[in-house]
Structures are given as structure tokens and as C-alpha cells.
XYZ file of C-alpha atoms in Angstrom:
578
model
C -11.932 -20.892 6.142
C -11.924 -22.457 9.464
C -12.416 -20.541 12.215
C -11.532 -21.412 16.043
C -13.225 -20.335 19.032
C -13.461 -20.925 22.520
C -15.896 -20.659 25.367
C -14.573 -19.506 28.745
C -17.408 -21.399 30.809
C -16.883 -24.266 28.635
C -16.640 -27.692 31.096
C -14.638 -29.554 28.319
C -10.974 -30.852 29.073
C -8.134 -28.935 27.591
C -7.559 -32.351 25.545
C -10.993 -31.821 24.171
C -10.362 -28.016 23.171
C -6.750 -29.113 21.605
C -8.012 -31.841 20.049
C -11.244 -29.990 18.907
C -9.063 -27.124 17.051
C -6.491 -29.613 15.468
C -9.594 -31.245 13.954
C -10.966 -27.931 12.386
C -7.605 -27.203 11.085
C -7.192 -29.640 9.223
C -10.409 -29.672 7.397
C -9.234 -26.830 5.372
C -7.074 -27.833 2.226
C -4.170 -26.051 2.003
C -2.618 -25.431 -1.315
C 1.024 -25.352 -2.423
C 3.139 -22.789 -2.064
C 4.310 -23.173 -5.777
C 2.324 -25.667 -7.455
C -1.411 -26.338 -7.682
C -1.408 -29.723 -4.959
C -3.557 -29.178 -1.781
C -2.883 -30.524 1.452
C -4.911 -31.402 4.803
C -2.045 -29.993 7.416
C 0.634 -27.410 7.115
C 2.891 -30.041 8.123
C 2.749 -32.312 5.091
C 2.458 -29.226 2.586
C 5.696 -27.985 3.438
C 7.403 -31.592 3.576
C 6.146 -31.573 -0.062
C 7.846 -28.151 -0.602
C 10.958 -29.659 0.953
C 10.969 -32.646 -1.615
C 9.568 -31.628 -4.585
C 10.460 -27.737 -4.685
C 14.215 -27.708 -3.160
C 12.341 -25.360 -0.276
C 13.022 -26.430 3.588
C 10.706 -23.730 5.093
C 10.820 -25.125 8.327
C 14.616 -25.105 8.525
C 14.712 -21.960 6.899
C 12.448 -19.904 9.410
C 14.565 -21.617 12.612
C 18.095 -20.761 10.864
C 16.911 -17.236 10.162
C 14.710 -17.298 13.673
C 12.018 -15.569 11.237
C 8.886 -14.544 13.434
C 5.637 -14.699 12.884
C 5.269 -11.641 10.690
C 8.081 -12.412 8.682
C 6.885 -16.372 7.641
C 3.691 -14.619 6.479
C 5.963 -12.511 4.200
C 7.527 -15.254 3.239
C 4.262 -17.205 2.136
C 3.037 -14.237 0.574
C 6.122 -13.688 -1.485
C 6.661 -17.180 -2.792
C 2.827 -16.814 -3.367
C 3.214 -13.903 -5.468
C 6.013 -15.531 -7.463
C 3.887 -18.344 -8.033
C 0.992 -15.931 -9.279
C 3.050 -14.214 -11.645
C 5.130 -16.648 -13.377
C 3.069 -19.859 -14.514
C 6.431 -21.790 -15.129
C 7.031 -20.958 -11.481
C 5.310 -24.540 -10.375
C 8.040 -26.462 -11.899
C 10.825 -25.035 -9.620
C 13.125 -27.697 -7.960
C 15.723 -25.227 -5.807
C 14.658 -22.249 -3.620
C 16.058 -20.471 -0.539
C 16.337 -17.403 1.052
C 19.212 -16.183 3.346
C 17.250 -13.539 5.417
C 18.578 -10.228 3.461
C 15.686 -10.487 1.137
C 13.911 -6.960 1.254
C 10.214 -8.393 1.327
C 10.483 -9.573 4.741
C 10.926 -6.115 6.003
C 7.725 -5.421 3.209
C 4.919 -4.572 4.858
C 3.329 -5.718 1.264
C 4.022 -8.857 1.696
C 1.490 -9.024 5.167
C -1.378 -8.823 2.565
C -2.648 -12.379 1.448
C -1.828 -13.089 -2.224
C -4.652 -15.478 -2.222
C -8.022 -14.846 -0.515
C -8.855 -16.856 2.323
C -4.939 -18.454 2.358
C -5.821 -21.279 4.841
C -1.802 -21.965 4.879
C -1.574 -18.409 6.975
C -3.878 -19.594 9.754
C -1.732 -22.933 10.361
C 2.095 -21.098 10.865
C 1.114 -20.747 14.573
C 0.369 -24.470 15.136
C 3.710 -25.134 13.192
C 5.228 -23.801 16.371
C 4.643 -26.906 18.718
C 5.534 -29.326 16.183
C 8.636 -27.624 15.364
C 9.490 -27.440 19.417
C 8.412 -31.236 19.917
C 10.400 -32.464 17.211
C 13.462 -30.942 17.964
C 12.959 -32.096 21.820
C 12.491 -35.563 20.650
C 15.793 -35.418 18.439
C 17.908 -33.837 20.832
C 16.664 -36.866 23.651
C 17.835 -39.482 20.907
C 21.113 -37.770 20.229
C 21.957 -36.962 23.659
C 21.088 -40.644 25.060
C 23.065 -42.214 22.107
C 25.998 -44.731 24.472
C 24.257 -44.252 27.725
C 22.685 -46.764 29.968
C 18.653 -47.641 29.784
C 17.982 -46.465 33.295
C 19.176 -43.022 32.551
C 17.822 -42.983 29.200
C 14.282 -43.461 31.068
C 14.648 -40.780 33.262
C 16.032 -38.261 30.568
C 13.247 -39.186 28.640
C 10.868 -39.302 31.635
C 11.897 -35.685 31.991
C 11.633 -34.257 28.607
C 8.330 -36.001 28.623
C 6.931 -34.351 31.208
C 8.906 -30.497 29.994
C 6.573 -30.952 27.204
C 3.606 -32.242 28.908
C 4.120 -28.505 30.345
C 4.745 -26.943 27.476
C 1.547 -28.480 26.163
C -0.817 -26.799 28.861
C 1.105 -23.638 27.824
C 0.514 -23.976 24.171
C -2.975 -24.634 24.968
C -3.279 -21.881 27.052
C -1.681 -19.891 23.880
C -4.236 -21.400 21.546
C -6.865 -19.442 23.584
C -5.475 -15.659 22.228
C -4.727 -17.546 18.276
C -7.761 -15.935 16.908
C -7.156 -12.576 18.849
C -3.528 -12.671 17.391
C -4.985 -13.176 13.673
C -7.543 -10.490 14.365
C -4.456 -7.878 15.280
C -2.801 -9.323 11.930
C -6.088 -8.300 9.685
C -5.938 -4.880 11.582
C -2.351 -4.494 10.160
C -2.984 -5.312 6.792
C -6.058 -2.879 6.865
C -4.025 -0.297 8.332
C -1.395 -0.266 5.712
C -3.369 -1.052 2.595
C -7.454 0.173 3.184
C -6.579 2.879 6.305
C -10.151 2.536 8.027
C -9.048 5.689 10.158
C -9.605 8.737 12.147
C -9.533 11.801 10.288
C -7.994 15.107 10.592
C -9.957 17.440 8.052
C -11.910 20.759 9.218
C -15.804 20.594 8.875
C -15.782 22.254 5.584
C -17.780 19.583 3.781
C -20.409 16.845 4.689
C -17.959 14.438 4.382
C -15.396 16.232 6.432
C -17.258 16.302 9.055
C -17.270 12.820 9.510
C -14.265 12.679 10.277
C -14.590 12.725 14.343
C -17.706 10.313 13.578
C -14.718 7.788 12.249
C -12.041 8.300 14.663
C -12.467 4.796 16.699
C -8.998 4.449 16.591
C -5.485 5.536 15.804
C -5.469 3.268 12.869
C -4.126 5.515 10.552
C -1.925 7.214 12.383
C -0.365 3.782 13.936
C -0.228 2.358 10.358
C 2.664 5.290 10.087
C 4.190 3.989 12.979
C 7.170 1.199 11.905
C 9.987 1.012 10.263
C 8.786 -0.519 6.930
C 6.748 1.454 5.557
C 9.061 4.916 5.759
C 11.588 2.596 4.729
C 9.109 1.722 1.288
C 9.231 5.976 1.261
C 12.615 6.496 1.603
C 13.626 4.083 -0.972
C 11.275 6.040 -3.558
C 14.166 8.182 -4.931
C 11.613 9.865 -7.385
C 9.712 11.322 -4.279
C 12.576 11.464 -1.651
C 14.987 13.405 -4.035
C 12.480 15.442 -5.666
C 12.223 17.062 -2.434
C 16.032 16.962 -1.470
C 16.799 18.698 -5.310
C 14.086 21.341 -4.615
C 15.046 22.340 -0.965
C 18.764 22.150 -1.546
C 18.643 24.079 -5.288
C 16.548 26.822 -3.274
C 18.823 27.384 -0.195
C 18.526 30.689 -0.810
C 14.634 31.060 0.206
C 15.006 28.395 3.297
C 18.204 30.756 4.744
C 16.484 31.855 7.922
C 13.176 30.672 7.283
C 10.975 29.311 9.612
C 9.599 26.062 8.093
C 6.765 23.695 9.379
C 6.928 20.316 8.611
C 3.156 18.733 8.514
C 3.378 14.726 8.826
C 7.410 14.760 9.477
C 7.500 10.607 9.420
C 11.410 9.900 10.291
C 12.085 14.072 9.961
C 14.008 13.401 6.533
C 12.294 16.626 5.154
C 12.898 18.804 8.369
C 16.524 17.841 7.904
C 17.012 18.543 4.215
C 15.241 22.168 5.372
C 17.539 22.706 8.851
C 20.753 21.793 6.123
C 19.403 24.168 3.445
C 19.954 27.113 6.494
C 16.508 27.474 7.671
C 16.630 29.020 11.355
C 13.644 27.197 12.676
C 12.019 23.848 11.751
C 8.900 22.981 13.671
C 7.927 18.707 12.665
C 4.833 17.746 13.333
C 3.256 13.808 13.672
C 0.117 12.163 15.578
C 2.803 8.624 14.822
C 4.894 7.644 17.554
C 7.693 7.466 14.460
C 7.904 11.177 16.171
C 10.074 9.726 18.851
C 12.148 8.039 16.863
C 12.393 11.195 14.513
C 13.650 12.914 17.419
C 16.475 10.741 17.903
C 17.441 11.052 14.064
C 17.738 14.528 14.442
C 19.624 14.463 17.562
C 22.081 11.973 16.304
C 22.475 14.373 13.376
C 23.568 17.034 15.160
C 20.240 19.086 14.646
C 18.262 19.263 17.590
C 19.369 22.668 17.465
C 17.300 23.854 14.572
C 14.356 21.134 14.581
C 11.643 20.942 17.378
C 9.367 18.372 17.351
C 5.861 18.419 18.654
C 3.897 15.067 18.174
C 0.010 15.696 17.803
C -2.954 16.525 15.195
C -2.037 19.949 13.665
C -5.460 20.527 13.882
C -5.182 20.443 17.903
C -1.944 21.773 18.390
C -0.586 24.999 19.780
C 2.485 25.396 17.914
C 5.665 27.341 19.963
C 5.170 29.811 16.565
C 2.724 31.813 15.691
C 4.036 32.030 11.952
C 5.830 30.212 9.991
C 7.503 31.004 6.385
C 7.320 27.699 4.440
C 5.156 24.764 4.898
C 6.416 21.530 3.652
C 4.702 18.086 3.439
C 4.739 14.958 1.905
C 1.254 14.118 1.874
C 0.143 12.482 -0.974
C -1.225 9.266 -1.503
C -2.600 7.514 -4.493
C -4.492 9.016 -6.795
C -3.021 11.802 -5.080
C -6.369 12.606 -2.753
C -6.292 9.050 -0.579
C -5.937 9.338 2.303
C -7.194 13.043 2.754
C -3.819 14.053 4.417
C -4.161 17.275 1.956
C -6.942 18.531 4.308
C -4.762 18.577 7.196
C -2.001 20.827 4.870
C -4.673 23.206 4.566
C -5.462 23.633 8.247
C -1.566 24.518 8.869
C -1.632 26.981 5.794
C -4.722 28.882 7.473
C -3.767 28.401 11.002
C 0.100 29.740 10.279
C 1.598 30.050 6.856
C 2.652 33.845 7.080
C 0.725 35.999 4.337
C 3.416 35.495 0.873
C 4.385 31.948 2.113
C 5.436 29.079 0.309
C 3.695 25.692 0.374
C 6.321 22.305 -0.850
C 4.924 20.801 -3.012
C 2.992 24.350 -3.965
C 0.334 22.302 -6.633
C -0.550 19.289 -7.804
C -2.440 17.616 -11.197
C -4.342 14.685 -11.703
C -4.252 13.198 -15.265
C -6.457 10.439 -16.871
C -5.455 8.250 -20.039
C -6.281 5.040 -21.609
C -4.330 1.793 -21.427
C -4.530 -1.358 -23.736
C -2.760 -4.341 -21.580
C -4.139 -8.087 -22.217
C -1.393 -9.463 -19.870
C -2.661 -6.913 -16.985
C -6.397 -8.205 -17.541
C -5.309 -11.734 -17.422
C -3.730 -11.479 -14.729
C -6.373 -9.575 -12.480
C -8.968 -8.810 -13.972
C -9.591 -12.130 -15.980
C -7.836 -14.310 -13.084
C -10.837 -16.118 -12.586
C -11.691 -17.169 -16.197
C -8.974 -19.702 -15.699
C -7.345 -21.092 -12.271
C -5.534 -23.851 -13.044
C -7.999 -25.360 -15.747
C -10.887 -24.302 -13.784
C -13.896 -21.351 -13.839
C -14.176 -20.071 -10.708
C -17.005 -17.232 -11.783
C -18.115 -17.056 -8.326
C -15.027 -15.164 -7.243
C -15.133 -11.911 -9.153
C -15.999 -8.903 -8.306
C -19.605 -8.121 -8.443
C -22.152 -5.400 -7.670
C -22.403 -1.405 -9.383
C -19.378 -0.917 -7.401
C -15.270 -2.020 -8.519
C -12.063 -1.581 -6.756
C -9.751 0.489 -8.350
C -6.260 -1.462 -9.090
C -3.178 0.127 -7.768
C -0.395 -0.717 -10.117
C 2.525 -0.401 -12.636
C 1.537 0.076 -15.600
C 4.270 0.272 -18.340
C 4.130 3.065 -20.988
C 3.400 0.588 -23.797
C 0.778 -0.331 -22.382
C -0.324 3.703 -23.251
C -2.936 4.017 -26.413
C -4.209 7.995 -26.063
C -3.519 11.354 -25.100
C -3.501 12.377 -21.593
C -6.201 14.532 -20.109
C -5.857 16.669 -17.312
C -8.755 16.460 -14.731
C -7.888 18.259 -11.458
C -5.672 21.337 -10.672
C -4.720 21.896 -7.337
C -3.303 24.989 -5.973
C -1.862 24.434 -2.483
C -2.320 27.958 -1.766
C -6.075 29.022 -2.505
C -8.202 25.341 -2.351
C -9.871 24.160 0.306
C -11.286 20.897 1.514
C -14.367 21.028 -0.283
C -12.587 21.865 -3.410
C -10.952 18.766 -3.518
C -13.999 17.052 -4.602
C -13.996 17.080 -8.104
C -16.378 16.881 -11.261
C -14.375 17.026 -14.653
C -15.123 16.608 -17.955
C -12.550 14.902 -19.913
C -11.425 13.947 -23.554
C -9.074 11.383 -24.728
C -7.581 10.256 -28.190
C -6.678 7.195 -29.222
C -2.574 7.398 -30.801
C -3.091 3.948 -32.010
C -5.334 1.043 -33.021
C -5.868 -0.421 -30.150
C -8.245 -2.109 -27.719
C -8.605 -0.289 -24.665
C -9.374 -2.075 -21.531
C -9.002 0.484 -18.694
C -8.270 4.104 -17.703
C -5.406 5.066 -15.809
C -4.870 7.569 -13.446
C -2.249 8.957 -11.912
C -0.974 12.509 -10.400
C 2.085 15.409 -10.758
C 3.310 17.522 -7.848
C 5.205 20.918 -8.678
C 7.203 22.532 -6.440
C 7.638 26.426 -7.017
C 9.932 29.411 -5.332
C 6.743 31.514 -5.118
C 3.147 30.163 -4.690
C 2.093 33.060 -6.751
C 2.913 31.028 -9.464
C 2.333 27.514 -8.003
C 2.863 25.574 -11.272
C 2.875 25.358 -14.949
C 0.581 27.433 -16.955
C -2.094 25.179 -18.908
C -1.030 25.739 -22.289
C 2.329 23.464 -20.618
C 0.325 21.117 -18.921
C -1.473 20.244 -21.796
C 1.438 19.001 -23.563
C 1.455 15.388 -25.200
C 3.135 12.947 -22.438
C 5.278 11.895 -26.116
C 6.718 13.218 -28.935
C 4.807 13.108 -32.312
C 7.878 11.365 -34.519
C 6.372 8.198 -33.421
C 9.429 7.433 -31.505
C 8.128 6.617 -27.993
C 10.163 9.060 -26.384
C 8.934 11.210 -23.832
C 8.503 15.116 -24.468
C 10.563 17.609 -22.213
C 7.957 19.060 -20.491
C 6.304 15.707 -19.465
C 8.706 15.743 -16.807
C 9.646 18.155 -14.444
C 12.533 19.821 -13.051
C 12.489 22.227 -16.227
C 15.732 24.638 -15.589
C 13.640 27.362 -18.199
C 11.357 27.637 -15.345
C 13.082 26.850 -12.396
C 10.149 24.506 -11.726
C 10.969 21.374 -9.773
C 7.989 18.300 -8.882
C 7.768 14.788 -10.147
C 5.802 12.406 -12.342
C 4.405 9.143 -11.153
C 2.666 8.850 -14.612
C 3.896 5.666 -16.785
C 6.179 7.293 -18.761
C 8.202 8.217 -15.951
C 10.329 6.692 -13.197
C 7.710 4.015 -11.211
C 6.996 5.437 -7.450
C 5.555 3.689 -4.593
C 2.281 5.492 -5.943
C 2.064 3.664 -8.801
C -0.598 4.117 -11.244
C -4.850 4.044 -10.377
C -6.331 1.498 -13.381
C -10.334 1.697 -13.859
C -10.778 -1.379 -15.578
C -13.761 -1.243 -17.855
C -16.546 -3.072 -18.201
C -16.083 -4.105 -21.928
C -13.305 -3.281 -23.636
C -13.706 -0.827 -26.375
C -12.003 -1.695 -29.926
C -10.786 1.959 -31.358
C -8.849 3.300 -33.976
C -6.017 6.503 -34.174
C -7.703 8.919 -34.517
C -10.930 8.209 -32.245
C -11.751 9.930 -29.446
C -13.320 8.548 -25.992
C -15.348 11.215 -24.267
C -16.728 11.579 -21.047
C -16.808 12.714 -17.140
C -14.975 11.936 -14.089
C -16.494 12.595 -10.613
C -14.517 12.090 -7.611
C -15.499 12.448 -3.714
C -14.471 11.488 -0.357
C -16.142 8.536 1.086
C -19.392 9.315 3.488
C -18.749 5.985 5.114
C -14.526 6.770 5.911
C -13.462 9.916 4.118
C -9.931 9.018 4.080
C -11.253 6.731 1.283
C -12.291 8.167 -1.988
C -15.852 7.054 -4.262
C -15.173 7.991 -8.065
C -17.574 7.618 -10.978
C -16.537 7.619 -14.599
C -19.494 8.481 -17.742
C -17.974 7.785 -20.529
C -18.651 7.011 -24.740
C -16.991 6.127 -27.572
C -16.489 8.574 -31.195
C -15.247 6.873 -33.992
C -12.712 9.785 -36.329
C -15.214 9.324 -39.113
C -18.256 10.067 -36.793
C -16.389 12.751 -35.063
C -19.846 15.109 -35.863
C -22.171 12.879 -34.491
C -20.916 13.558 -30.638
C -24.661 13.804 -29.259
C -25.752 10.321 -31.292
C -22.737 8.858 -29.231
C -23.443 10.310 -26.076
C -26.804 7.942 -26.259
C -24.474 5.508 -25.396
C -22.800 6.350 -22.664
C -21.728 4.203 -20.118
C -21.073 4.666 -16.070
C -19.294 3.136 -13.776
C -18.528 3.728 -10.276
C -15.741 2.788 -8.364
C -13.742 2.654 -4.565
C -10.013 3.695 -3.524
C -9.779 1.236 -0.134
């Protein structure tokens, strides 16, 4: 990747800077964005795009007047097409009319390809885009008239871009600072490098303050897009909605805190259920636009907003009846917003209060899915023809995937490998060591584990959940049918238990799934059992980021006795959640 620079006691001419960064640009090959040609400019990639793929992106971003965070989308998205469909290089027509949802996807700001030189040449774009459509409107407008004035219209736009030159170039000087605040974003919505809110109840909670340089994760809460990404969840948004508004009853006249309010959607659905007081909390400055949400809805009455850490605040309550919070993220414990719940239930959660969601489960199983590894995990077997080695992932320590994973893709039994009641654990407790055992329903080869998390919402936090005899059910019914057994999923009217799956056999979420891809695939039979332990811990180094480590081994049905011989065997790998 080429990277520009500039020296503010550098005695070079501005033509020499200019002329110095165009060069460096175009060193780096650019590659198509749907087939596998490379190019030397941005320019000449996208006139290829124009003729051989039916795409005009330059016309296409000044019709829509798409800015700069919006062509990245677009390259990103096309990108991803291109990654997932290999037919996808032979495609002749493509447009958009600017009412595509990814370019209000805050997804689509993460590169699709590493080191996507394409990305770092939209801004130059800019002055050839302005230049040529100077130069054409000069031609048109001169078309008829007489030479003399034609030289002095010309004269003029000459020298209206001779100053728009020295302004570009004075541009060019903040281009890397502007790509810097670009990387910032993407790490703020997808890795949150951020400051921390837990209470130092644990090693790693205290270094918290130690990581707070900035407001990163906090300001990665602050647009549009991403509560829009929440909203849009139905499975999460209206598994809150269906709780609160099928328990008026014990919101009538409540006071309710809401930890981590966002856009106040859940202080709403509490202030229309009849609670008397609503107290929303945020550190985001979405607060203020929260505010105005609830004022335009008539609530402003009910719902007081206070924008802060609820670790810091002073809230104009001393008690409050029922806390409610959307806090998860995935794998359920990223993002340690949990820890922050927990201050607000000790700090003011009245003694026989009610926590929303009031527990929480996190569930391991074992996935078979060639497609999935050859499209991540294998990627770089085969690009195009070519081994690219070099580019996987090395070291004792993996990324976990985030991803959809479909049921079929399910080979064993689900194991169940944290329990979480909202209204006894504590920060430290949400570390975790669990043993766990899985059984293969099928012959199968499995090539990862998959994790993923339930969140139960109760009237009493007494009884915060399901008892474990029910949470040990089989995710699917034994008839071989595929179908999904009744208490899998939630909302169970027996129990007037409400909460939501974002397992694989259930509605997909903006959680996803968590895949632990292994590092050989093991070949096993119905019947055989995989064994094994699952540690998971907040990060020392950013504990809004979680370390996990899975031990695990391999029992054949017919050597079902000889667990210890097995055990020999074990393997362990560790992983991140960035």
C-alpha cells in the first residue's frame, strides 16, 4: 500500500509535492471491482467498469451526489458481491439508484479486501471529476461563439482551476489525516478499542480507566446507522416490545431505568406500558437526539434523560423498580456493557427488582460447512488460480468469525456453557471456565464450533430463567425431521417466559453466530462424542474485547470407555473477539 506524506519545512514546489503523490499512487495496482484485471489509476479501472461491467461509477456517485463515505460503501459492497458469487465477474449491467440500504451500512466502511488500494484513490477522483466537467461545460458553452471570446472564457476557466489546483493541493496535505479518521471508524464499529465502564472487581476491570484514551466506544454509538442495523433486528427489538407490553401490569407505575437508552426505543415501549417514571441513560451524544424522539412523541413527560457513565452519575432517583438494557453484544460478553448493568443494579435497583433481560445462556455446538471454510477460512488456498499462503492467519492466536451460520450446517447436540443471572453475578463472574460435551447427530466432518447466546426475560428475577432440566433440551426434535423443538425457542406461554434465540435454528440477528474454526477438521460418526473445555476472559490489553481458549478431543461411540486414552490427545486452541 502506498502511503503519502508530507513535510511542513519541506522547500519543494507544490508541483513537486502534487506531482510526487500522483506518482506513488499510481504505483499501486488496483484491482477490479468485479473481475480479477488490475489497474495503475482509479481512473482507468472504473472506465473498464463502465465498458466491460455496464457500471458508470463516476456518473453514478455525481447523480446520487454520494460522499465520500458512501463510495467506500459502494466499493465495499460490489466487493463483497464479487467475493461471494464467483460467476459475479462475468456481469455486463449494474446500477444503483441511491435507496440501496448498504450505503447507510456502516458494514460496508470495512474493506472487503485487505489493503484495497482502490479506497485510497476515491479522493483524487475528486479533481478529475471537477476538471473534466469544467473542460466540457467550456466546449459546450463556447459552441457558435466568436474565437476572441472563446479565449477569454477559456482564459478564465483556466485560471478558476489553476485556483482550484492550489486548493486541492492544499487538501492533499490533510488526505492521510482524513484516511486515518476513516480506520478510526471502522475500528470503532467493528474492533471497539475503547474506554471502559466496569467497577474494579477484577484485574482486568480495572483496566478499564488504563484504556479510556478516548470516547471510541461510546462515539461508535453515536450515528444513525448503526441503531438503525438495531432497530431493524425485529428478533431483538420486538422481543423487548412483546415482553414490556405483555407485562403492563408490572411497568404500571414503575420507576424504570434505562442503562445505554441509544434512540430511547426501550424507554418508550416502558413510558407506553404505564410506567410513572423512566430515567435513560447514554455517554453517546445519540442522547440528544433521543431526547427529541421522545419529545416529538409526546413523552417528555414520563422520560428524563441524563447523558453520562452510570458509573459517574447522580441519578434524580435514588431507586428505581425495573432496570432495562439492551446490552449485549456477540458472544453475548463483547463489549463488557454487562458490567455497567451491574453497577446500576447495585447502585439503585430497589431490593425485589426486576432486571430486562433478567438472564442470559451461552451455548456451544459443532458445525460441518465446506462452503463456509472455502470461503474464509480456505480463501487463500485459491485466489483466482493462485496460492497466496502468505496471507493467512498465523501465530497460537485466531480470530473468531462472526457469522450466519445456517442450521444445516448443525452436526451435534448443543451444550450449555455459561448461565448468567442478571440479578446475583458480578463482573468477575463473567469470566468463565466450562467444561463441555457434544454429540455428533450425524456422520459428519466437523470443521468448527459455534457459539452463540439466549436472553430470557422474566416477571420476577427470583426466577430469572428456565430451570436446567429445560435448558438442556435438544435444539431439534428426535423424528429426524429437522424441525426445531418447542422449548428451543422462547416466548413459552406455559411459563410466561419471554427472551430470544440468536442460535442457528432460529430467526438470524445482527449477533449472528461466533465460529471457532478448527485447526483440522475432525471426521466423526452419530453417535461420537467431542469432549472438552471452554475458557473465556476479558482482554488484559482492552477488556471490552474478550480472549477464549478451547481444549478439546475426540471419542469415537465404540471407544466411548476409553475417555482418559482420548484425552492424551487433546488439542488447544486459543482465540480473540476484536
Amino acid at each position: 500500500m502506498s502511503v503519502v506524506s508530507y513535510s511542513e519545512s519541506s522547500s519543494d514546489s507544490q508541483d513537486g509535492r502534487w506531482d510526487d503523490w500522483e506518482d506513488d499512487e499510481v504505483s499501486v495496482p488496483m484491482k477490479c471491482l468485479f473481475c480479477a484485471q488490475t489497474f495503475d489509476s482509479a481512473a482507468v479501472l472504473f472506465q473498464h467498469a463502465k465498458q466491460a461491467h455496464g457500471f458508470d461509477f463516476l456518473n453514478t456517485r455525481a447523480a446520487l451526489n454520494l460522499d465520500f463515505y458512501q463510495s467506500m460503501r459502494v466499493v465495499n459492497y460490489i466487493r463483497t458481491l464479487s467475493l461471494k458469487d464467483p460467476q459475479f465477474s462475468a456481469t455486463t449491467n449494474f446500477s444503483i439508484d441511491g435507496t440501496e440500504a448498504f450505503l447507510a451500512d456502516d458494514a460496508y466502511l470495512k474493506p472487503a479486501i485487505a489493503d484495497d488500494s482502490l479506497l485510497y484513490a476515491l479522493d483524487e477522483l475528486d479533481l478529475d471529476d471537477e476538471s473534466s466537467r469544467q473542460e466540457n461545460l467550456a466546449r459546450t458553452a463556447n459552441a457558435g461563439e466568436s474565437a476572441a471570446l472563446q479565449e477569454q472564457k477559456l482564459t478564465a476557466c483556466i485560471q478558476a482551476l489553476e485556483q482550484q489546483l492550489i486548493q486541492r493541493e492544499r487538501e492533499a496535505k490533510h488526505v492521510s489525516q482524513q484516511f486515518e479518521e476513516y480506520r478510526e471508524m471502522v475500528k470503532r464499529q467493528f474492533y471497539d478499542s475503547v474506554e471502559t465502564t466496569a467497577a474494579p472487581v477484577s484485574e482486568a476491570a480495572e483496566t478499564f480507566a488504563e484504556a479510556d484514551g478516548s470516547d471510541y466506544y461510546f462515539n461508535s454509538y453515536a450515528g444513525n446507522d448503526i441503531h438503525m442495523q438495531m432497530l431493524q433486528d425485529k428478533v431483538r427489538t420486538e422481543g423487548y416490545r412483546d415482553f414490556i407490553y405483555d407485562n403492563r401490569d408490572i411497568f404500571q407505575g414503575k420507576v424504570v431505568l434505562d442503562v445505554g437508552c441509544g434512540t430511547g426505543i426501550l424507554s418508550m415501549f416502558a413510558a407506553r406500558a404505564g410506567a410513572a417514571k423512566v430515567i435513560a441513560v447514554d455517554n453517546s451524544d445519540i442522547i440528544h437526539k433521543a431526547r427529541a424522539n421522545v419529545i416529538e412523541n409526546g413523552l417528555d413527560n414520563v422520560i428524563t434523560l441524563v447523558k453520562g457513565r452510570i458509573e459517574e452519575l447522580e441519578l434524580p432517583v435514588k431507586q428505581v423498580d425495573i432496570i432495562i438494557s439492551e446490552w449485549m453484544g456477540y458472544f453475548l460478553l463483547f463489549e463488557a456493557m454487562l458490567d455497567s448493568v451491574l453497577v446500576a443494579r447495585d447502585k439503585y435497583l430497589a431490593p425485589g427488582g426486576l432486571l430486562a433481560p433478567s438472564a442470559s445462556y451461552i451455548y456451544l455446538t459443532a458445525i460441518s460447512d465446506q462452503e463456509y471454510m472455502n470461503e474464509r477460512a480456505n480463501y487463500w488456498d485459491d485466489v483466482y488460480g493462485f496460492k497466496m499462503s502468505a496471507m493467512k492467519e498465523r501465530g497460537p492466536v485466531k480470530e473468531a468469525d462472526v457469522d450466519v451460520v445456517p442450521s444445516s450446517a448443525v452436526v451435534a447436540t448443543r451444550a450449555l456453557i455459561s448461565e448468567i443471572d442478571h440479578g446475583t453475578a458480578t463482573p468477575a463472574t463473567l469470566d468463565f471456565t466450562s467444561s463441555f460435551t457434544l454429540q455428533a447427530t450425524q456422520d459428519a466432518t466437523v470443521h468448527a464450533l459455534l457459539g452463540y447466546f439466549d436472553v430470557a426475560f422474566s416477571r420476577v428475577q427470583a426466577t430469572c430463567g428456565p430451570s436446567r432440566e429445560e435448558l438442556a433440551q435438544p435444539v431439534y426434535t428426535s423424528d429426524g425431521s429437522g424441525a426445531v423443538a418447542p422449548k428451543a425457542l422462547w416466548k413459552q406461554p406455559e411459563s410466561s417466559m419471554h427472551g430470544f434465540t440468536t442460535g442457528p435454528h432460529g430467526t438470524p440477528t445482527h449477533w449472528k453466530q461466533t465460529v471457532f474454526v478448527l485447526k483440522d477438521p475432525i471426521a466423526v460418526a452419530a453417535g461420537d462424542k467431542l469432549h472438552g473445555q471452554f475458557v473465556c476472559r476479558k482482554s488484559t490489553s482492552n477488556p471490552r474485547e474478550l480472549d477464549l481458549e478451547i481444549t478439546y478431543f475426540h471419542v469415537p461411540a465404540a471407544l466411548k470407555d476409553q475417555i482418559d486414552d482420548a484425552r492424551q490427545h487433546a488439542v488447544s486452541q486459543k482465540y480473540q473477539l476484536r
